[in-house]
Amino acid sequence: MLKKLLVDVHTHVYLPRYADLLRSRSAVPRIIPAAAGSTDSKPSERLLILDHEPSGGRPVGPQYWSRDEKLGFMDKHGIDVSIVSSANPWLDFLPAPDASDIAIKLNDDLEEYCSSSPIISDQHIKRLYGFGMLPLVPGISTSALLDSVQQISLLPHLKGLIMGTRGVGKGLDDEALDPVWEAIEKEKLVVFLHPHYGVDSNAWGEKENGHVLPLALGFPFETTVATTRLILAGVLDKFPDLRLLLAHSGGALTQLSSRLASCIHHDPLVASRLKHDARYYIGRLYYDAVSYGSEELQFVADAIGRSDKYHSSSADAGCILPGSQRMMFGTDHPFFPPLSGEIKWRSVVENLEAIQTVSGWSQEQKDGVEGGNALKLFNLVQ
Ligand code: URA
Ligand code: ZN
């Protein structure tokens, strides 16, 4: 029998070419040398990617760009396969021609990073696959975006693409993106939807709370809003086979989905645009399992699993699959490293423990979330 695999669908890299781009910049996002007399145990550079980055940025080192470090991290945690994506803020800050040019190079770099990774011999699959990226910036032409989708679809180790929430400047409910969704759907690529901007920082008040409010709440709320707008624009009706994987278990989307359905019901303009109850679309999406708690995972799976009850045709009701089949283990490496000398990363151990202790899941469901579901989604099953 083939060994069961642990697959990480939420794991990032700043490819060396991208890290060099950040080093060459004089404005955020950028990488700067560590201050002289730095108290870090090892001298490191610092990463500034947010406008109000706490305390002069985060220390960054080879774990952000080195492939050996990625494989070492995977070995340490028993992760067999990673689907690696570039980390935020991708190309959002570049003018269109520069974004287009570097997207092509970074997609080629990521293909090389993955294709030259070790093979898992008895399973005939590699240890690394990737999400490419599109030059999604204001002013980009549709043909440049379609060329980029085409490039990714032809690179054998890229199985999808990572996308932020801004689209080409107006968000993901912009009709200008319709040809892009269509091409992505046709090429059967998975879109990994990931936040970067959070929400209006005025909501965070004046107390110094470090990265806690923007990362714990801002990031997932951003994903919640972007996905909701996409649903309300009818994107999932127009492109029913589009496969979207939501970061951080979709934020608050599942928790708010019945409230969303009720608000839509009471707003005839929006209701008339959609084919189904909002809760149906919740079950059409895929979710990482980066929630850090078993109750949250169970809740998300239950909200996904009731989706077919809300299909507009009653004939479809009753074929409800366990929601866990749409959920997948992730680490968010190299973010959230251990603060003291732990060998295993707490962020990883917590997410694995959460999966293993969901009281309503069978061992088969847990195994699916740890690897089997991802192997199916990314078509890596032999
Ligand atoms: N996780 C990410 O993916 N990006 C960040 O900037 C922080 C945490
Ligand atoms: Zn992430």
mmCIF file of C-alpha atoms and ligand atoms in Angstrom:
data_model
loop_
_atom_site.group_PDB
_atom_site.id
_atom_site.type_symbol
_atom_site.label_atom_id
_atom_site.label_comp_id
_atom_site.label_asym_id
_atom_site.label_seq_id
_atom_site.Cartn_x
_atom_site.Cartn_y
_atom_site.Cartn_z
ATOM 1 C CA MET A 1 0.000 0.000 0.000
ATOM 2 C CA LEU A 2 1.240 3.517 -0.786
ATOM 3 C CA LYS A 3 2.369 5.570 2.206
ATOM 4 C CA LYS A 4 -0.097 8.285 3.202
ATOM 5 C CA LEU A 5 1.378 11.685 2.408
ATOM 6 C CA LEU A 6 1.353 14.940 4.358
ATOM 7 C CA VAL A 7 0.808 17.804 1.899
ATOM 8 C CA ASP A 8 1.223 21.513 2.718
ATOM 9 C CA VAL A 9 -0.874 23.751 0.448
ATOM 10 C CA HIS A 10 -0.095 27.040 2.210
ATOM 11 C CA THR A 11 3.662 27.614 2.211
ATOM 12 C CA HIS A 12 5.532 30.560 0.750
ATOM 13 C CA VAL A 13 8.793 31.593 -0.801
ATOM 14 C CA TYR A 14 10.396 34.881 -1.795
ATOM 15 C CA LEU A 15 12.247 33.574 -4.833
ATOM 16 C CA PRO A 16 15.842 34.915 -5.020
ATOM 17 C CA ARG A 17 14.958 37.143 -7.991
ATOM 18 C CA TYR A 18 12.046 38.635 -6.029
ATOM 19 C CA ALA A 19 14.156 39.110 -2.868
ATOM 20 C CA ASP A 20 16.720 40.990 -5.001
ATOM 21 C CA LEU A 21 13.941 43.182 -6.369
ATOM 22 C CA LEU A 22 12.872 44.001 -2.788
ATOM 23 C CA ARG A 23 16.520 44.761 -1.870
ATOM 24 C CA SER A 24 16.804 47.193 -4.795
ATOM 25 C CA ARG A 25 13.863 49.326 -3.633
ATOM 26 C CA SER A 26 13.873 52.490 -1.556
ATOM 27 C CA ALA A 27 10.169 52.335 -0.632
ATOM 28 C CA VAL A 28 8.017 49.632 0.998
ATOM 29 C CA PRO A 29 7.837 46.773 0.095
ATOM 30 C CA ARG A 30 11.557 46.307 0.557
ATOM 31 C CA ILE A 31 14.286 44.323 2.272
ATOM 32 C CA ILE A 32 16.803 46.380 4.229
ATOM 33 C CA PRO A 33 20.049 45.389 5.951
ATOM 34 C CA ALA A 34 19.739 44.783 9.697
ATOM 35 C CA ALA A 35 20.687 47.847 11.744
ATOM 36 C CA ALA A 36 24.293 47.991 12.942
ATOM 37 C CA GLY A 37 24.546 46.563 16.454
ATOM 38 C CA SER A 38 21.442 44.430 15.870
ATOM 39 C CA THR A 39 20.718 42.168 18.815
ATOM 40 C CA ASP A 40 19.496 39.307 16.628
ATOM 41 C CA SER A 41 21.579 36.258 17.399
ATOM 42 C CA LYS A 42 22.471 35.986 13.700
ATOM 43 C CA PRO A 43 22.751 39.166 11.649
ATOM 44 C CA SER A 44 19.829 39.230 9.263
ATOM 45 C CA GLU A 45 18.035 41.486 6.870
ATOM 46 C CA ARG A 46 14.627 42.911 7.638
ATOM 47 C CA LEU A 47 11.493 42.697 5.569
ATOM 48 C CA LEU A 48 9.141 45.662 5.308
ATOM 49 C CA ILE A 49 6.021 44.786 3.364
ATOM 50 C CA LEU A 50 3.273 46.672 5.164
ATOM 51 C CA ASP A 51 3.037 50.464 5.377
ATOM 52 C CA HIS A 52 3.106 50.496 9.166
ATOM 53 C CA GLU A 53 5.250 47.454 9.765
ATOM 54 C CA PRO A 54 5.820 47.006 13.511
ATOM 55 C CA SER A 55 9.283 47.719 14.933
ATOM 56 C CA GLY A 56 11.231 48.252 11.727
ATOM 57 C CA GLY A 57 10.166 45.111 9.923
ATOM 58 C CA ARG A 58 10.591 41.400 10.497
ATOM 59 C CA PRO A 59 13.925 39.620 10.452
ATOM 60 C CA VAL A 60 14.305 37.597 7.267
ATOM 61 C CA GLY A 61 16.930 35.062 6.290
ATOM 62 C CA PRO A 62 17.430 32.061 4.033
ATOM 63 C CA GLN A 63 14.242 30.364 5.214
ATOM 64 C CA TYR A 64 12.426 32.936 3.037
ATOM 65 C CA TRP A 65 14.251 32.085 -0.197
ATOM 66 C CA SER A 66 16.408 28.956 0.076
ATOM 67 C CA ARG A 67 14.989 25.737 -1.314
ATOM 68 C CA ASP A 68 17.200 23.664 0.967
ATOM 69 C CA GLU A 69 15.685 25.466 3.947
ATOM 70 C CA LYS A 70 12.181 24.677 2.646
ATOM 71 C CA LEU A 71 13.053 20.994 2.260
ATOM 72 C CA GLY A 72 14.711 20.989 5.711
ATOM 73 C CA PHE A 73 11.569 22.493 7.241
ATOM 74 C CA MET A 74 9.454 19.868 5.475
ATOM 75 C CA ASP A 75 11.696 17.043 6.713
ATOM 76 C CA LYS A 76 11.577 18.351 10.272
ATOM 77 C CA HIS A 77 7.770 18.267 10.289
ATOM 78 C CA GLY A 78 7.216 15.133 8.216
ATOM 79 C CA ILE A 79 5.781 17.114 5.281
ATOM 80 C CA ASP A 80 6.125 15.061 2.112
ATOM 81 C CA VAL A 81 4.877 17.503 -0.527
ATOM 82 C CA SER A 82 4.517 21.298 -0.579
ATOM 83 C CA ILE A 83 2.597 23.413 -3.056
ATOM 84 C CA VAL A 84 4.727 26.539 -2.783
ATOM 85 C CA SER A 85 3.461 30.039 -3.528
ATOM 86 C CA SER A 86 5.183 33.413 -3.688
ATOM 87 C CA ALA A 87 4.463 35.475 -0.587
ATOM 88 C CA ASN A 88 2.655 38.808 -0.476
ATOM 89 C CA PRO A 89 2.613 41.477 -1.861
ATOM 90 C CA TRP A 90 3.498 39.726 -5.127
ATOM 91 C CA LEU A 91 3.795 42.263 -7.973
ATOM 92 C CA ASP A 92 1.123 44.673 -6.734
ATOM 93 C CA PHE A 93 3.508 47.639 -6.448
ATOM 94 C CA LEU A 94 5.012 47.481 -9.956
ATOM 95 C CA PRO A 95 4.045 49.365 -13.122
ATOM 96 C CA ALA A 96 2.310 47.091 -15.653
ATOM 97 C CA PRO A 97 5.241 46.478 -18.062
ATOM 98 C CA ASP A 98 7.618 45.599 -15.197
ATOM 99 C CA ALA A 99 5.017 43.345 -13.575
ATOM 100 C CA SER A 100 4.463 41.498 -16.830
ATOM 101 C CA ASP A 101 8.172 40.985 -17.423
ATOM 102 C CA ILE A 102 9.027 39.741 -13.952
ATOM 103 C CA ALA A 103 5.931 37.509 -13.677
ATOM 104 C CA ILE A 104 7.216 35.483 -16.626
ATOM 105 C CA LYS A 105 10.658 35.148 -15.047
ATOM 106 C CA LEU A 106 9.324 34.279 -11.589
ATOM 107 C CA ASN A 107 7.020 31.619 -12.995
ATOM 108 C CA ASP A 108 9.995 30.071 -14.781
ATOM 109 C CA ASP A 109 12.067 30.317 -11.588
ATOM 110 C CA LEU A 110 9.339 28.569 -9.586
ATOM 111 C CA GLU A 111 9.042 25.803 -12.176
ATOM 112 C CA GLU A 112 12.803 25.207 -11.875
ATOM 113 C CA TYR A 113 12.603 25.319 -8.039
ATOM 114 C CA CYS A 114 9.947 22.577 -8.144
ATOM 115 C CA SER A 115 11.026 20.462 -11.098
ATOM 116 C CA SER A 116 14.527 19.972 -9.699
ATOM 117 C CA SER A 117 13.202 18.926 -6.266
ATOM 118 C CA PRO A 118 13.604 15.326 -5.079
ATOM 119 C CA ILE A 119 11.109 12.710 -6.151
ATOM 120 C CA ILE A 120 9.147 10.569 -3.682
ATOM 121 C CA SER A 121 10.278 7.365 -5.296
ATOM 122 C CA ASP A 122 7.467 4.908 -4.575
ATOM 123 C CA GLN A 123 4.809 7.476 -5.475
ATOM 124 C CA HIS A 124 6.359 9.018 -8.602
ATOM 125 C CA ILE A 125 5.659 12.549 -7.463
ATOM 126 C CA LYS A 126 8.016 15.389 -6.615
ATOM 127 C CA ARG A 127 8.317 17.007 -3.210
ATOM 128 C CA LEU A 128 7.608 20.494 -4.557
ATOM 129 C CA TYR A 129 4.912 21.918 -6.787
ATOM 130 C CA GLY A 130 3.944 25.544 -7.147
ATOM 131 C CA PHE A 131 1.375 28.267 -7.604
ATOM 132 C CA GLY A 132 2.530 30.730 -10.263
ATOM 133 C CA MET A 133 1.453 34.355 -10.378
ATOM 134 C CA LEU A 134 -0.178 36.777 -12.774
ATOM 135 C CA PRO A 135 0.863 40.409 -13.301
ATOM 136 C CA LEU A 136 -2.378 41.623 -11.700
ATOM 137 C CA VAL A 137 -1.778 45.380 -11.548
ATOM 138 C CA PRO A 138 -3.713 48.432 -12.760
ATOM 139 C CA GLY A 139 -3.219 49.154 -16.456
ATOM 140 C CA ILE A 140 -2.225 45.602 -17.450
ATOM 141 C CA SER A 141 -3.767 44.364 -20.688
ATOM 142 C CA THR A 142 -6.102 41.376 -20.739
ATOM 143 C CA SER A 143 -3.845 39.721 -23.299
ATOM 144 C CA ALA A 144 -0.845 39.962 -20.942
ATOM 145 C CA LEU A 145 -2.925 38.295 -18.225
ATOM 146 C CA LEU A 146 -4.102 35.565 -20.581
ATOM 147 C CA ASP A 147 -0.515 34.963 -21.758
ATOM 148 C CA SER A 148 0.463 34.537 -18.146
ATOM 149 C CA VAL A 149 -2.322 32.013 -17.492
ATOM 150 C CA GLN A 150 -1.146 30.175 -20.585
ATOM 151 C CA GLN A 151 2.482 30.190 -19.407
ATOM 152 C CA ILE A 152 1.499 28.739 -16.024
ATOM 153 C CA SER A 153 -0.678 26.077 -17.605
ATOM 154 C CA LEU A 154 2.269 24.910 -19.709
ATOM 155 C CA LEU A 155 4.725 24.662 -16.804
ATOM 156 C CA PRO A 156 4.240 21.090 -15.575
ATOM 157 C CA HIS A 157 5.026 21.657 -11.889
ATOM 158 C CA LEU A 158 2.814 24.731 -11.506
ATOM 159 C CA LYS A 159 -0.659 23.586 -10.515
ATOM 160 C CA GLY A 160 -2.354 26.929 -10.076
ATOM 161 C CA LEU A 161 -1.677 30.531 -9.200
ATOM 162 C CA ILE A 162 -1.693 32.683 -6.099
ATOM 163 C CA MET A 163 -3.790 35.848 -6.228
ATOM 164 C CA GLY A 164 -4.293 38.793 -3.893
ATOM 165 C CA THR A 165 -7.595 40.587 -3.519
ATOM 166 C CA ARG A 166 -7.078 43.733 -5.615
ATOM 167 C CA GLY A 167 -7.426 42.295 -9.109
ATOM 168 C CA VAL A 168 -6.386 44.995 -11.580
ATOM 169 C CA GLY A 169 -7.250 47.714 -9.086
ATOM 170 C CA LYS A 170 -10.988 47.298 -8.523
ATOM 171 C CA GLY A 171 -11.108 43.998 -6.667
ATOM 172 C CA LEU A 172 -12.150 40.530 -7.738
ATOM 173 C CA ASP A 173 -15.722 41.474 -8.687
ATOM 174 C CA ASP A 174 -14.439 43.495 -11.650
ATOM 175 C CA GLU A 175 -15.912 42.275 -14.990
ATOM 176 C CA ALA A 176 -12.513 43.012 -16.546
ATOM 177 C CA LEU A 177 -11.382 39.772 -14.898
ATOM 178 C CA ASP A 178 -14.015 37.596 -16.575
ATOM 179 C CA PRO A 179 -11.728 36.497 -19.432
ATOM 180 C CA VAL A 180 -9.063 35.646 -16.843
ATOM 181 C CA TRP A 181 -11.457 33.503 -14.768
ATOM 182 C CA GLU A 182 -12.584 31.832 -17.971
ATOM 183 C CA ALA A 183 -9.004 30.966 -18.974
ATOM 184 C CA ILE A 184 -8.135 29.731 -15.476
ATOM 185 C CA GLU A 185 -11.235 27.540 -15.425
ATOM 186 C CA LYS A 186 -10.458 26.158 -18.880
ATOM 187 C CA GLU A 187 -6.868 25.321 -17.898
ATOM 188 C CA LYS A 188 -8.073 23.698 -14.652
ATOM 189 C CA LEU A 189 -5.706 25.780 -12.537
ATOM 190 C CA VAL A 190 -6.398 26.267 -8.826
ATOM 191 C CA VAL A 191 -6.526 29.881 -7.612
ATOM 192 C CA PHE A 192 -5.054 30.313 -4.131
ATOM 193 C CA LEU A 193 -6.701 33.467 -2.799
ATOM 194 C CA HIS A 194 -4.494 35.138 -0.186
ATOM 195 C CA PRO A 195 -4.711 38.457 1.704
ATOM 196 C CA HIS A 196 -2.134 41.196 2.066
ATOM 197 C CA TYR A 197 -3.796 44.527 2.891
ATOM 198 C CA GLY A 198 -6.074 43.631 5.796
ATOM 199 C CA VAL A 199 -8.821 46.162 6.519
ATOM 200 C CA ASP A 200 -8.782 49.878 7.336
ATOM 201 C CA SER A 201 -6.259 50.238 10.156
ATOM 202 C CA ASN A 202 -8.406 52.912 11.841
ATOM 203 C CA ALA A 203 -10.366 49.957 13.184
ATOM 204 C CA TRP A 204 -7.342 48.951 15.272
ATOM 205 C CA GLY A 205 -7.404 51.945 17.633
ATOM 206 C CA GLU A 206 -4.386 53.543 19.260
ATOM 207 C CA LYS A 207 -3.021 50.849 21.579
ATOM 208 C CA GLU A 208 0.185 49.128 20.485
ATOM 209 C CA ASN A 209 -0.867 45.562 19.692
ATOM 210 C CA GLY A 210 1.999 44.653 17.366
ATOM 211 C CA HIS A 211 1.015 42.429 14.465
ATOM 212 C CA VAL A 212 -1.918 40.827 16.288
ATOM 213 C CA LEU A 213 -4.912 42.761 14.946
ATOM 214 C CA PRO A 214 -3.754 43.069 11.302
ATOM 215 C CA LEU A 215 -2.715 39.413 11.060
ATOM 216 C CA ALA A 216 -5.301 37.671 13.252
ATOM 217 C CA LEU A 217 -8.281 39.725 12.056
ATOM 218 C CA GLY A 218 -7.310 42.014 9.162
ATOM 219 C CA PHE A 219 -5.929 39.269 6.905
ATOM 220 C CA PRO A 220 -8.901 36.890 7.238
ATOM 221 C CA PHE A 221 -11.451 39.730 6.988
ATOM 222 C CA GLU A 222 -9.824 40.831 3.743
ATOM 223 C CA THR A 223 -10.303 37.318 2.336
ATOM 224 C CA THR A 224 -13.875 37.253 3.648
ATOM 225 C CA VAL A 225 -14.775 40.510 1.900
ATOM 226 C CA ALA A 226 -13.008 39.651 -1.374
ATOM 227 C CA THR A 227 -14.675 36.230 -1.630
ATOM 228 C CA THR A 228 -18.088 37.625 -0.756
ATOM 229 C CA ARG A 229 -17.770 40.296 -3.457
ATOM 230 C CA LEU A 230 -16.792 37.625 -5.954
ATOM 231 C CA ILE A 231 -19.862 35.559 -5.035
ATOM 232 C CA LEU A 232 -22.141 38.612 -5.220
ATOM 233 C CA ALA A 233 -20.799 39.470 -8.692
ATOM 234 C CA GLY A 234 -21.938 36.041 -9.903
ATOM 235 C CA VAL A 235 -18.408 34.854 -10.727
ATOM 236 C CA LEU A 236 -19.161 31.367 -9.394
ATOM 237 C CA ASP A 237 -22.360 31.221 -11.478
ATOM 238 C CA LYS A 238 -20.528 32.271 -14.634
ATOM 239 C CA PHE A 239 -17.574 29.934 -14.038
ATOM 240 C CA PRO A 240 -18.987 26.928 -12.187
ATOM 241 C CA ASP A 241 -15.818 24.853 -12.559
ATOM 242 C CA LEU A 242 -13.478 27.536 -11.235
ATOM 243 C CA ARG A 243 -11.521 26.143 -8.282
ATOM 244 C CA LEU A 244 -10.714 28.676 -5.549
ATOM 245 C CA LEU A 245 -8.684 27.771 -2.451
ATOM 246 C CA LEU A 246 -9.136 30.270 0.387
ATOM 247 C CA ALA A 247 -6.317 31.128 2.780
ATOM 248 C CA HIS A 248 -6.817 30.875 6.544
ATOM 249 C CA SER A 249 -9.909 28.678 6.149
ATOM 250 C CA GLY A 250 -11.772 31.475 4.390
ATOM 251 C CA GLY A 251 -11.637 33.848 7.366
ATOM 252 C CA ALA A 252 -15.117 34.599 8.668
ATOM 253 C CA LEU A 253 -16.902 33.518 5.492
ATOM 254 C CA THR A 254 -18.433 30.306 6.845
ATOM 255 C CA GLN A 255 -19.407 31.887 10.174
ATOM 256 C CA LEU A 256 -21.210 34.733 8.389
ATOM 257 C CA SER A 257 -22.703 32.755 5.510
ATOM 258 C CA SER A 258 -26.274 32.455 6.824
ATOM 259 C CA ARG A 259 -26.309 36.146 7.720
ATOM 260 C CA LEU A 260 -25.032 36.844 4.207
ATOM 261 C CA ALA A 261 -27.827 34.685 2.735
ATOM 262 C CA SER A 262 -30.410 36.546 4.793
ATOM 263 C CA CYS A 263 -29.116 39.986 3.749
ATOM 264 C CA ILE A 264 -29.160 38.910 0.100
ATOM 265 C CA HIS A 265 -32.714 37.615 0.469
ATOM 266 C CA HIS A 266 -33.808 41.017 1.770
ATOM 267 C CA ASP A 267 -32.128 42.892 -1.084
ATOM 268 C CA PRO A 268 -34.002 42.010 -4.299
ATOM 269 C CA LEU A 269 -31.406 43.706 -6.537
ATOM 270 C CA VAL A 270 -28.637 41.392 -5.367
ATOM 271 C CA ALA A 271 -30.893 38.352 -4.949
ATOM 272 C CA SER A 272 -31.988 38.574 -8.580
ATOM 273 C CA ARG A 273 -28.358 38.407 -9.743
ATOM 274 C CA LEU A 274 -27.561 35.053 -8.125
ATOM 275 C CA LYS A 275 -28.631 31.561 -9.146
ATOM 276 C CA HIS A 276 -28.409 30.076 -5.644
ATOM 277 C CA ASP A 277 -28.599 30.819 -1.939
ATOM 278 C CA ALA A 278 -25.223 32.202 -0.740
ATOM 279 C CA ARG A 279 -24.646 29.073 1.361
ATOM 280 C CA TYR A 280 -24.492 26.962 -1.778
ATOM 281 C CA TYR A 281 -21.379 28.812 -2.980
ATOM 282 C CA ILE A 282 -19.642 28.208 0.358
ATOM 283 C CA GLY A 283 -19.546 24.528 -0.524
ATOM 284 C CA ARG A 284 -18.114 25.199 -3.978
ATOM 285 C CA LEU A 285 -14.881 26.602 -2.538
ATOM 286 C CA TYR A 286 -11.777 24.944 -1.086
ATOM 287 C CA TYR A 287 -10.282 25.984 2.258
ATOM 288 C CA ASP A 288 -6.897 25.536 3.841
ATOM 289 C CA ALA A 289 -6.914 24.152 7.377
ATOM 290 C CA VAL A 290 -4.790 27.000 8.778
ATOM 291 C CA SER A 291 -7.160 27.670 11.680
ATOM 292 C CA TYR A 292 -5.091 26.487 14.670
ATOM 293 C CA GLY A 293 -8.113 24.891 16.411
ATOM 294 C CA SER A 294 -10.179 21.718 15.986
ATOM 295 C CA GLU A 295 -13.547 23.361 16.740
ATOM 296 C CA GLU A 296 -12.960 25.933 14.005
ATOM 297 C CA LEU A 297 -12.073 23.193 11.500
ATOM 298 C CA GLN A 298 -15.192 21.233 12.382
ATOM 299 C CA PHE A 299 -17.316 24.349 12.024
ATOM 300 C CA VAL A 300 -15.928 25.217 8.588
ATOM 301 C CA ALA A 301 -16.416 21.635 7.385
ATOM 302 C CA ASP A 302 -20.023 21.603 8.619
ATOM 303 C CA ALA A 303 -20.802 24.877 6.847
ATOM 304 C CA ILE A 304 -19.297 23.543 3.608
ATOM 305 C CA GLY A 305 -21.040 20.190 3.949
ATOM 306 C CA ARG A 306 -24.578 21.604 4.008
ATOM 307 C CA SER A 307 -24.052 23.379 0.694
ATOM 308 C CA ASP A 308 -26.191 21.117 -1.492
ATOM 309 C CA LYS A 309 -29.245 21.828 0.643
ATOM 310 C CA TYR A 310 -29.038 25.344 -0.791
ATOM 311 C CA HIS A 311 -28.774 24.444 -4.460
ATOM 312 C CA SER A 312 -31.645 26.160 -6.265
ATOM 313 C CA SER A 313 -32.816 22.859 -7.727
ATOM 314 C CA SER A 314 -34.180 20.554 -5.049
ATOM 315 C CA ALA A 315 -33.116 17.561 -7.164
ATOM 316 C CA ASP A 316 -29.548 18.213 -6.050
ATOM 317 C CA ALA A 317 -30.369 18.203 -2.355
ATOM 318 C CA GLY A 318 -29.348 15.109 -0.492
ATOM 319 C CA CYS A 319 -25.962 14.327 -2.094
ATOM 320 C CA ILE A 320 -24.090 16.072 0.678
ATOM 321 C CA LEU A 321 -20.391 15.187 0.931
ATOM 322 C CA PRO A 322 -18.379 15.716 4.085
ATOM 323 C CA GLY A 323 -17.127 19.317 4.029
ATOM 324 C CA SER A 324 -13.729 18.098 5.201
ATOM 325 C CA GLN A 325 -13.073 16.889 1.641
ATOM 326 C CA ARG A 326 -12.599 20.518 0.631
ATOM 327 C CA MET A 327 -10.096 21.306 3.387
ATOM 328 C CA MET A 328 -6.317 20.964 3.305
ATOM 329 C CA PHE A 329 -3.405 21.207 5.701
ATOM 330 C CA GLY A 330 -1.167 24.290 5.487
ATOM 331 C CA THR A 331 1.634 25.887 7.504
ATOM 332 C CA ASP A 332 2.108 29.480 6.272
ATOM 333 C CA HIS A 333 5.883 28.791 6.392
ATOM 334 C CA PRO A 334 8.179 30.781 6.662
ATOM 335 C CA PHE A 335 5.900 33.118 8.613
ATOM 336 C CA PHE A 336 5.325 32.521 12.333
ATOM 337 C CA PRO A 337 8.734 30.957 13.119
ATOM 338 C CA PRO A 338 9.428 29.764 16.675
ATOM 339 C CA LEU A 339 10.380 32.575 19.041
ATOM 340 C CA SER A 340 12.569 30.443 21.269
ATOM 341 C CA GLY A 341 14.591 27.355 20.533
ATOM 342 C CA GLU A 342 11.749 24.852 19.818
ATOM 343 C CA ILE A 343 12.766 22.264 17.229
ATOM 344 C CA LYS A 344 9.308 21.913 15.683
ATOM 345 C CA TRP A 345 7.351 25.036 14.803
ATOM 346 C CA ARG A 346 4.385 25.632 17.100
ATOM 347 C CA SER A 347 2.352 26.996 14.169
ATOM 348 C CA VAL A 348 2.750 23.652 12.371
ATOM 349 C CA VAL A 349 2.243 21.404 15.383
ATOM 350 C CA GLU A 350 -0.938 23.264 16.361
ATOM 351 C CA ASN A 351 -2.455 22.939 12.906
ATOM 352 C CA LEU A 352 -1.666 19.217 12.755
ATOM 353 C CA GLU A 353 -3.053 18.626 16.238
ATOM 354 C CA ALA A 354 -6.194 20.563 15.327
ATOM 355 C CA ILE A 355 -6.820 18.223 12.380
ATOM 356 C CA GLN A 356 -6.146 15.111 14.451
ATOM 357 C CA THR A 357 -8.530 16.136 17.240
ATOM 358 C CA VAL A 358 -11.658 17.166 15.318
ATOM 359 C CA SER A 359 -14.169 15.068 17.204
ATOM 360 C CA GLY A 360 -16.595 14.637 14.317
ATOM 361 C CA TRP A 361 -14.043 13.420 11.735
ATOM 362 C CA SER A 362 -13.140 9.806 10.988
ATOM 363 C CA GLN A 363 -9.465 8.872 10.545
ATOM 364 C CA GLU A 364 -10.124 8.763 6.798
ATOM 365 C CA GLN A 365 -11.404 12.334 6.825
ATOM 366 C CA LYS A 366 -8.375 13.487 8.854
ATOM 367 C CA ASP A 367 -6.034 11.725 6.416
ATOM 368 C CA GLY A 368 -7.836 13.482 3.579
ATOM 369 C CA VAL A 369 -7.294 16.906 5.137
ATOM 370 C CA GLU A 370 -3.634 16.075 5.810
ATOM 371 C CA GLY A 371 -2.901 15.077 2.232
ATOM 372 C CA GLY A 372 -5.386 13.062 0.188
ATOM 373 C CA ASN A 373 -7.678 16.005 -0.603
ATOM 374 C CA ALA A 374 -4.769 18.090 -1.910
ATOM 375 C CA LEU A 375 -3.405 15.236 -4.015
ATOM 376 C CA LYS A 376 -6.838 15.019 -5.678
ATOM 377 C CA LEU A 377 -7.317 18.782 -6.084
ATOM 378 C CA PHE A 378 -3.899 19.212 -7.690
ATOM 379 C CA ASN A 379 -4.239 16.063 -9.714
ATOM 380 C CA LEU A 380 -1.189 14.437 -8.161
ATOM 381 C CA VAL A 381 -2.835 11.087 -7.501
ATOM 382 C CA GLN A 382 -1.250 8.328 -9.576
HETATM 383 N N1 URA B 1 1.499 35.280 6.538
HETATM 384 C C1 URA B 1 1.638 35.659 5.254
HETATM 385 O O1 URA B 1 1.373 34.900 4.355
HETATM 386 N N2 URA B 1 2.077 36.871 4.997
HETATM 387 C C2 URA B 1 2.392 37.743 5.954
HETATM 388 O O2 URA B 1 2.776 38.847 5.617
HETATM 389 C C3 URA B 1 2.268 37.322 7.287
HETATM 390 C C4 URA B 1 1.811 36.097 7.547
HETATM 391 ZN ZN ZN B 2 0.218 32.905 3.800
#
